[in-house]
Short mmCIF file of C-alpha atoms and ligand atoms in Angstrom, two decimals:
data_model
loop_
_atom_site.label_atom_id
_atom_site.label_comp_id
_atom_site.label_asym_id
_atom_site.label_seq_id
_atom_site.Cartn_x
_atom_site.Cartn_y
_atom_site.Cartn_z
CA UNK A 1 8.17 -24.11 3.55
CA UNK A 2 7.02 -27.36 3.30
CA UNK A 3 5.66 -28.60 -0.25
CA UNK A 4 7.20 -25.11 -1.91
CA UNK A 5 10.40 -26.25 -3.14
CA UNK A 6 12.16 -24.14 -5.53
CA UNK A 7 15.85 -25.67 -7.66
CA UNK A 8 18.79 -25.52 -5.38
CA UNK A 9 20.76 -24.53 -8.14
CA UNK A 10 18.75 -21.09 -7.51
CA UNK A 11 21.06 -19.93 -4.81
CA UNK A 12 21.24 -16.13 -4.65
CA UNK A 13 17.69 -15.46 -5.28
CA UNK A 14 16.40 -18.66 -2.66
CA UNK A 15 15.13 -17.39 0.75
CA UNK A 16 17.12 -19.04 3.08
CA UNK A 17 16.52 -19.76 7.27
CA UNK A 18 16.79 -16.99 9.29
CA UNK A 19 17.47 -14.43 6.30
CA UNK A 20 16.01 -11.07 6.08
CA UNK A 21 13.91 -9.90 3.37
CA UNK A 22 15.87 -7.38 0.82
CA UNK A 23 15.22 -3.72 0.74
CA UNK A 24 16.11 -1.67 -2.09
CA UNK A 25 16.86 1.88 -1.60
CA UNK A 26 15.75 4.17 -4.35
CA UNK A 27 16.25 7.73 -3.26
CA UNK A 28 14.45 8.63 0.02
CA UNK A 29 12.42 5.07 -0.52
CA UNK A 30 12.62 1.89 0.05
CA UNK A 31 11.06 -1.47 -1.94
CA UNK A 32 10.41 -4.13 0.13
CA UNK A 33 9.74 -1.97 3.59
CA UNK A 34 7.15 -1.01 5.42
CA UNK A 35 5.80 1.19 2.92
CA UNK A 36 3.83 -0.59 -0.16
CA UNK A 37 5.88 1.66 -2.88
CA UNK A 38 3.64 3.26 -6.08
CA UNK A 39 5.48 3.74 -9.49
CA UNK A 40 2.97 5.61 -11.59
CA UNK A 41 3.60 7.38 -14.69
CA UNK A 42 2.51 6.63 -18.51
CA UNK A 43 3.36 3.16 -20.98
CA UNK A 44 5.58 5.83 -23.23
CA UNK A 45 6.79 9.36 -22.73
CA UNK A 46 5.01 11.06 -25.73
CA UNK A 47 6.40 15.00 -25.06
CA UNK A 48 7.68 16.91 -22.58
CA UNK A 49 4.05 18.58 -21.74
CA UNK A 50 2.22 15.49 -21.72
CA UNK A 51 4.94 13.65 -19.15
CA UNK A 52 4.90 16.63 -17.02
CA UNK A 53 1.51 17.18 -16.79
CA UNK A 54 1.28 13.22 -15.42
CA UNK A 55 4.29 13.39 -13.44
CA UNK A 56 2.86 16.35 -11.53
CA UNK A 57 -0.58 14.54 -10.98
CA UNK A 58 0.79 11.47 -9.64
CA UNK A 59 2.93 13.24 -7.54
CA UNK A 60 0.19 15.83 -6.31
CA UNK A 61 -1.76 11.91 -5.35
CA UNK A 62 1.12 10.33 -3.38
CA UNK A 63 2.61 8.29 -6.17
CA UNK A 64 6.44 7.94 -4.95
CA UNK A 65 8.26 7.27 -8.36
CA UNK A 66 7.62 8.04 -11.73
CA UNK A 67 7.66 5.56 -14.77
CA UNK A 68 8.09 5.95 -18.40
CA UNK A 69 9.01 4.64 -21.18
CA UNK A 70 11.71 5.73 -23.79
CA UNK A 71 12.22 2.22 -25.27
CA UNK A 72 9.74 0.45 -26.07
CA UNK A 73 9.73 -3.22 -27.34
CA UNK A 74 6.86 -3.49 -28.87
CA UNK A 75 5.01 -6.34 -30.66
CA UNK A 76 4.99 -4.83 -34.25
CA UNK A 77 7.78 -2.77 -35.71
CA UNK A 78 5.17 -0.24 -37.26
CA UNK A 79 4.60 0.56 -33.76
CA UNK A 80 5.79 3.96 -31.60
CA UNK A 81 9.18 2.87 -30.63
CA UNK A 82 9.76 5.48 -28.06
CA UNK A 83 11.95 8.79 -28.21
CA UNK A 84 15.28 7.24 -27.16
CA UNK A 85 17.10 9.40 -25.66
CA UNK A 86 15.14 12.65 -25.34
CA UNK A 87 12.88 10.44 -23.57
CA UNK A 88 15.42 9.56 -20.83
CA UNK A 89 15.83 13.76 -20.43
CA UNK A 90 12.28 14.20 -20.22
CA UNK A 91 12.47 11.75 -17.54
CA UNK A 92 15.18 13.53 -15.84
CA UNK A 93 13.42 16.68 -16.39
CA UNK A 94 10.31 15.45 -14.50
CA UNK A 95 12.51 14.58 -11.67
CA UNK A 96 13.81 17.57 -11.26
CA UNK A 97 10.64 18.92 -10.96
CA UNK A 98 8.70 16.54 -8.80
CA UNK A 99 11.63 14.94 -6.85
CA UNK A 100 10.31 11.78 -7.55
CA UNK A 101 12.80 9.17 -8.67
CA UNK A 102 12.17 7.60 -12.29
CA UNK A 103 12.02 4.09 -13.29
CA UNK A 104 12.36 3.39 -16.88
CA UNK A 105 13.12 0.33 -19.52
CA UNK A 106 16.27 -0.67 -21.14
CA UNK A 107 16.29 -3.01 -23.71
CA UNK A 108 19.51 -3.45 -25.16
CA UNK A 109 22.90 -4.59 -23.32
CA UNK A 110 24.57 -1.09 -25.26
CA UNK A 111 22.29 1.14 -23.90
CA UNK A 112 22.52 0.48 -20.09
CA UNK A 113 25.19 3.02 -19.66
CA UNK A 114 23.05 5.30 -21.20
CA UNK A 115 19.94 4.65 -19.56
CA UNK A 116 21.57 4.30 -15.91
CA UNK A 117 23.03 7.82 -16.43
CA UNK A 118 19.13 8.87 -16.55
CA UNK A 119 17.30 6.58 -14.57
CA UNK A 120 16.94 5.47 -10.79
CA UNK A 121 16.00 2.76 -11.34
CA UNK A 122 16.27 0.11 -14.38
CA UNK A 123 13.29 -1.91 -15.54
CA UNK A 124 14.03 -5.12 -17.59
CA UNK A 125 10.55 -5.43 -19.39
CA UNK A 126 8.60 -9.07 -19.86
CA UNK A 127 9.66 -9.65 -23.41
CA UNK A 128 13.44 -9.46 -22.44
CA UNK A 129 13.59 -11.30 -19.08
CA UNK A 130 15.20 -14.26 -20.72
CA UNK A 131 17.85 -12.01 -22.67
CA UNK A 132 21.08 -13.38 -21.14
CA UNK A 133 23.22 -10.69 -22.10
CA UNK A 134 21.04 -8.24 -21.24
CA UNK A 135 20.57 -9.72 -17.69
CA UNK A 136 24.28 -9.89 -17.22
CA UNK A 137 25.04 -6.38 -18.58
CA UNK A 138 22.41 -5.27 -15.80
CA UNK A 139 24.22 -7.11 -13.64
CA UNK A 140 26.98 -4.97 -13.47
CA UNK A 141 24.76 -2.02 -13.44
CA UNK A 142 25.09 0.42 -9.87
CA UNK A 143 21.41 0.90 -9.89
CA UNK A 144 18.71 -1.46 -8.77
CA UNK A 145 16.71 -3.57 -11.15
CA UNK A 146 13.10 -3.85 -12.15
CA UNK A 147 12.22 -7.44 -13.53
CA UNK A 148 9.41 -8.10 -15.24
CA UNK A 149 7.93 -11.94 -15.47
CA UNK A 150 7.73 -13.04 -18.68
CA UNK A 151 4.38 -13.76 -20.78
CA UNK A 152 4.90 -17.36 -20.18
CA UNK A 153 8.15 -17.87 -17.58
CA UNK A 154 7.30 -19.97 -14.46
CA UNK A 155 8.14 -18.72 -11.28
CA UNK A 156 11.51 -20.46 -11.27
CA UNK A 157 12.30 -19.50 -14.80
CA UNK A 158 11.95 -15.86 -13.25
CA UNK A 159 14.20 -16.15 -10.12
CA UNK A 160 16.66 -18.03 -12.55
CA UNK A 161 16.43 -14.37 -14.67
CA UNK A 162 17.19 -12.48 -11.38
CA UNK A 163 19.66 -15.07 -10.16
CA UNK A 164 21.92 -13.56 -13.78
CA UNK A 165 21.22 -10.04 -12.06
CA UNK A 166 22.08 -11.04 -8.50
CA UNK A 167 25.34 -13.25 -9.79
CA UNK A 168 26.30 -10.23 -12.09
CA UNK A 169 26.82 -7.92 -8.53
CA UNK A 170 23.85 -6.24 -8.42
CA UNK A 171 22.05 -7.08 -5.11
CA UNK A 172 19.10 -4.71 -6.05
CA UNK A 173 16.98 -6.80 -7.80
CA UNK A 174 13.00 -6.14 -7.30
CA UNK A 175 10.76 -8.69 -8.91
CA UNK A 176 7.79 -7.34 -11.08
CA UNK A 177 4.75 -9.94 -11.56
CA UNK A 178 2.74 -8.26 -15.07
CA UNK A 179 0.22 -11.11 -15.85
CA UNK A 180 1.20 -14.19 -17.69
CA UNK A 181 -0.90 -15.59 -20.58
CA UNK A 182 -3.48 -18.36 -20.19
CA UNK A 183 -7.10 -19.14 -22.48
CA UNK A 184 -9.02 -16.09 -21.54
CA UNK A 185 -9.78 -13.52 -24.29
CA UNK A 186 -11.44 -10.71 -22.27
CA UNK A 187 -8.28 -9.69 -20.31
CA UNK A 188 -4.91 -8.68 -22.02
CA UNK A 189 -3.15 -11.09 -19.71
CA UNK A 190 -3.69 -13.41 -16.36
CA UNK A 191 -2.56 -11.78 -13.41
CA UNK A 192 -1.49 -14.15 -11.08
CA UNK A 193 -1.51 -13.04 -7.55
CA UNK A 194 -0.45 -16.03 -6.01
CA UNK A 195 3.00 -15.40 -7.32
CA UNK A 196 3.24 -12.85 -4.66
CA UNK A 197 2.82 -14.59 -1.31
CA UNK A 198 4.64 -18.07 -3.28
CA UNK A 199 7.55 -15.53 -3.76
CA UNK A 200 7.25 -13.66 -0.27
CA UNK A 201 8.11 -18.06 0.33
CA UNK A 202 10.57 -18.69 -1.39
CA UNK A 203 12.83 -15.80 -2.29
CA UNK A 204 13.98 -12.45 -0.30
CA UNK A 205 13.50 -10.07 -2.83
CA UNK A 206 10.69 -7.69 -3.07
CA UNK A 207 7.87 -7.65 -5.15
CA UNK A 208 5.48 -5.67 -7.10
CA UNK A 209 2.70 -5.40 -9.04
CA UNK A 210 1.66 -4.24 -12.28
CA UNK A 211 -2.20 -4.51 -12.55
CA UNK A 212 -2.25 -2.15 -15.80
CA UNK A 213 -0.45 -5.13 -18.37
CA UNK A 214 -1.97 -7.65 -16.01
CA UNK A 215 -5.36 -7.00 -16.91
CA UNK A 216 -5.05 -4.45 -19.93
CA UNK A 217 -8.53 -2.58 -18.97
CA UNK A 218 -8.83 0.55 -16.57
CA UNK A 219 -11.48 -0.51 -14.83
CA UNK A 220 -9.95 -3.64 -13.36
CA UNK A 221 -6.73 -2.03 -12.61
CA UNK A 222 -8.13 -0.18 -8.78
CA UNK A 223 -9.37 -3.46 -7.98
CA UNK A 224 -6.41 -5.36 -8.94
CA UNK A 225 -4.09 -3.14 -7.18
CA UNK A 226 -6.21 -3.28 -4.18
CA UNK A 227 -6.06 -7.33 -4.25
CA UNK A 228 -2.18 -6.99 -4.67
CA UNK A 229 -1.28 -4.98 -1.52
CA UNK A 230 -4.26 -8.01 -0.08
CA UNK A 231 -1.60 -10.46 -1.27
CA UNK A 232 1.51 -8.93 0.40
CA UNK A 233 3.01 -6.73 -2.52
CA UNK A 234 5.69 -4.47 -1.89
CA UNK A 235 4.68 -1.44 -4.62
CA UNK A 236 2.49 -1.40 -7.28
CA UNK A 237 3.20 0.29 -10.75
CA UNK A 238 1.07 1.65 -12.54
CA UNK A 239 0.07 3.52 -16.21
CA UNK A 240 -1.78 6.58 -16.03
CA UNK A 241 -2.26 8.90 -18.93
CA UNK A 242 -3.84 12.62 -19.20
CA UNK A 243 -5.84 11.73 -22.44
CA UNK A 244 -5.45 7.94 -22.60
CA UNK A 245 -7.77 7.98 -25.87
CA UNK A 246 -4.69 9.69 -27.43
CA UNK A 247 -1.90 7.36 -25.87
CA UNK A 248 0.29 6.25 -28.33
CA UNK A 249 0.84 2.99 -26.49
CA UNK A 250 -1.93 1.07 -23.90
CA UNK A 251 -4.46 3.69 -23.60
CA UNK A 252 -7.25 1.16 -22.71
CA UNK A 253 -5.36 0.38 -19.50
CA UNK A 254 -3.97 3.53 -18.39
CA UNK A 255 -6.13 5.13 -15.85
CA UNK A 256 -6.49 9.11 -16.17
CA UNK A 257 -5.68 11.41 -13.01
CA UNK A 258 -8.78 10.99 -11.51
CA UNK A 259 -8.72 7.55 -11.44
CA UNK A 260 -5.49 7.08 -10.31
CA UNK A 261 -6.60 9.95 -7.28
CA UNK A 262 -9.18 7.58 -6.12
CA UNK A 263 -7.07 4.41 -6.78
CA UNK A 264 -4.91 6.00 -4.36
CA UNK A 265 -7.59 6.35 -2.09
CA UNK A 266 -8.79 2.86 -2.22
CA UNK A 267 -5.29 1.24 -1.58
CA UNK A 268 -4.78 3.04 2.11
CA UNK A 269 -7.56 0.80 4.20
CA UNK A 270 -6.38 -2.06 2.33
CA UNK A 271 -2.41 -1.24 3.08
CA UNK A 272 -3.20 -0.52 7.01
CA UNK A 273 -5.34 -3.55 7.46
CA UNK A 274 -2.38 -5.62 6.27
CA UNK A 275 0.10 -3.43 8.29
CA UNK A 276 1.52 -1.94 5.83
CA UNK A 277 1.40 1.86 4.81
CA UNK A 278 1.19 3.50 1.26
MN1 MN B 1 2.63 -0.26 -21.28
#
């Protein structure tokens, strides 16, 4: 692509001539297909009730994975930190009962094991994407990779991040653009679409979006989704919560069952006029 030159050094994660785009099969679905794939679930799995009682609704709305989280890094130690483990068998749990596969955060390089004995699919969050070990543990991992951009990594910082993955032996490797920061107050972070068609450019692996961190308030998330699939994204994932006012971790963005009903709704004309399907 003329004028969009990424390092050479990046060599597993470059789109080269003639080369196919990368699918990753996770269960019956794949990333980076025909199908724009939607992870929906909420920030942090609180109790059993509350993640079944989400996992069910996005299910019952066409969401095709579930997310979660049972780790949490978060920005203050006072903070929830997540149930650990018991989170990771709620998460199974909910599988078993919806079928859909479960995507979930790991965020240390001794709890992979662990986590990949739960999970479908691994998600290396924004505040760890430039943990070495961690990338390389992953690496090694059986099951495919979800990598966050960091607050502030440039594009080539990132595919450097999944080149560790990719150069570790795990081809699975699905990149996950969250919003990065710039000036602006009103939003939580900047999400930059144009990362997805510069990507769809430069590298073969797929891409989503997460318009719930990238904009940190319900009300933009629908739209932002909508502009994603616009932009060529492979999946969205998103945060949805039964009583978000009660969420013990990004409440303000996570849209309640309704919303994420008609957010469904709102992303099918967009995915067919770009020939895609949801
Ligand atoms: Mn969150």
């Amino acid at each position: 692509m003329a004028g969009i030159e990424i390092s050479p050094r990046i060599k597993l994660a470059a789109k080269r001539e003639g080369m196919d785009a990368t699918k990753v099969r996770v269960g019956a679905h794949e990333i980076g297909g025909d199908r724009v794939v939607v992870i929906a679930g909420p920030c942090s799995v609180e109790s059993r009730e509350q993640l079944f009682e989400v996992a069910s609704a996005v299910k019952e709305a066409g969401a095709h994975m579930i997310r979660g989280g049972a780790f949490k890094p978060r920005t203050l130690p006072y903070s929830f930190q997540g149930l650990e483990e018991e989170g990771l068998k709620i998460l199974a749990e909910a599988r078993d009962l919806t079928g859909l596969p479960v995507v979930t955060e790991v965020v240390a390089p001794g709890d992979v094991g662990l986590v990949e004995s739960y999970a479908d699919v691994l998600q290396i969050g924004a505040r760890n994407m430039q943990n070495y070990p961690l990338l390389k543990r992953v690496g090694e991992a059986e099951k495919p990779v979800l990598l966050k951009r960091a607050l502030s990594a440039t594009i080539e910082e990132w595919l450097g991040a999944a080149e560790y993955i990719l150069a570790g032996g795990n081809a699975n490797v699905i990149l996950c653009e969250r919003g990065i920061r710039t000036f602006g107050k009103l939003t939580r972070f900047t999400l930059d679409l144009a990362a997805v068609p510069l990507l769809k450019e430069v590298t073969h692996l797929p891409v989503v979006v997460d318009p719930s961190h990238g904009t940190g308030h319900r009300q933009l998330v629908a739209p932002m989704a909508r502009a994603a699939i616009a932009a060529g994204a492979d999946g969205l994932i998103i945060e949805v919560h039964n009583e978000p006012e009660k969420a013990k971790s990004d409440g303000a963005q996570s849209l309640r069952p309704a919303g994420f009903v008609s957010l469904m709704e709102g992303i099918r004309p967009v995915a067919e006029a770009v020939g895609r399907r949801i």
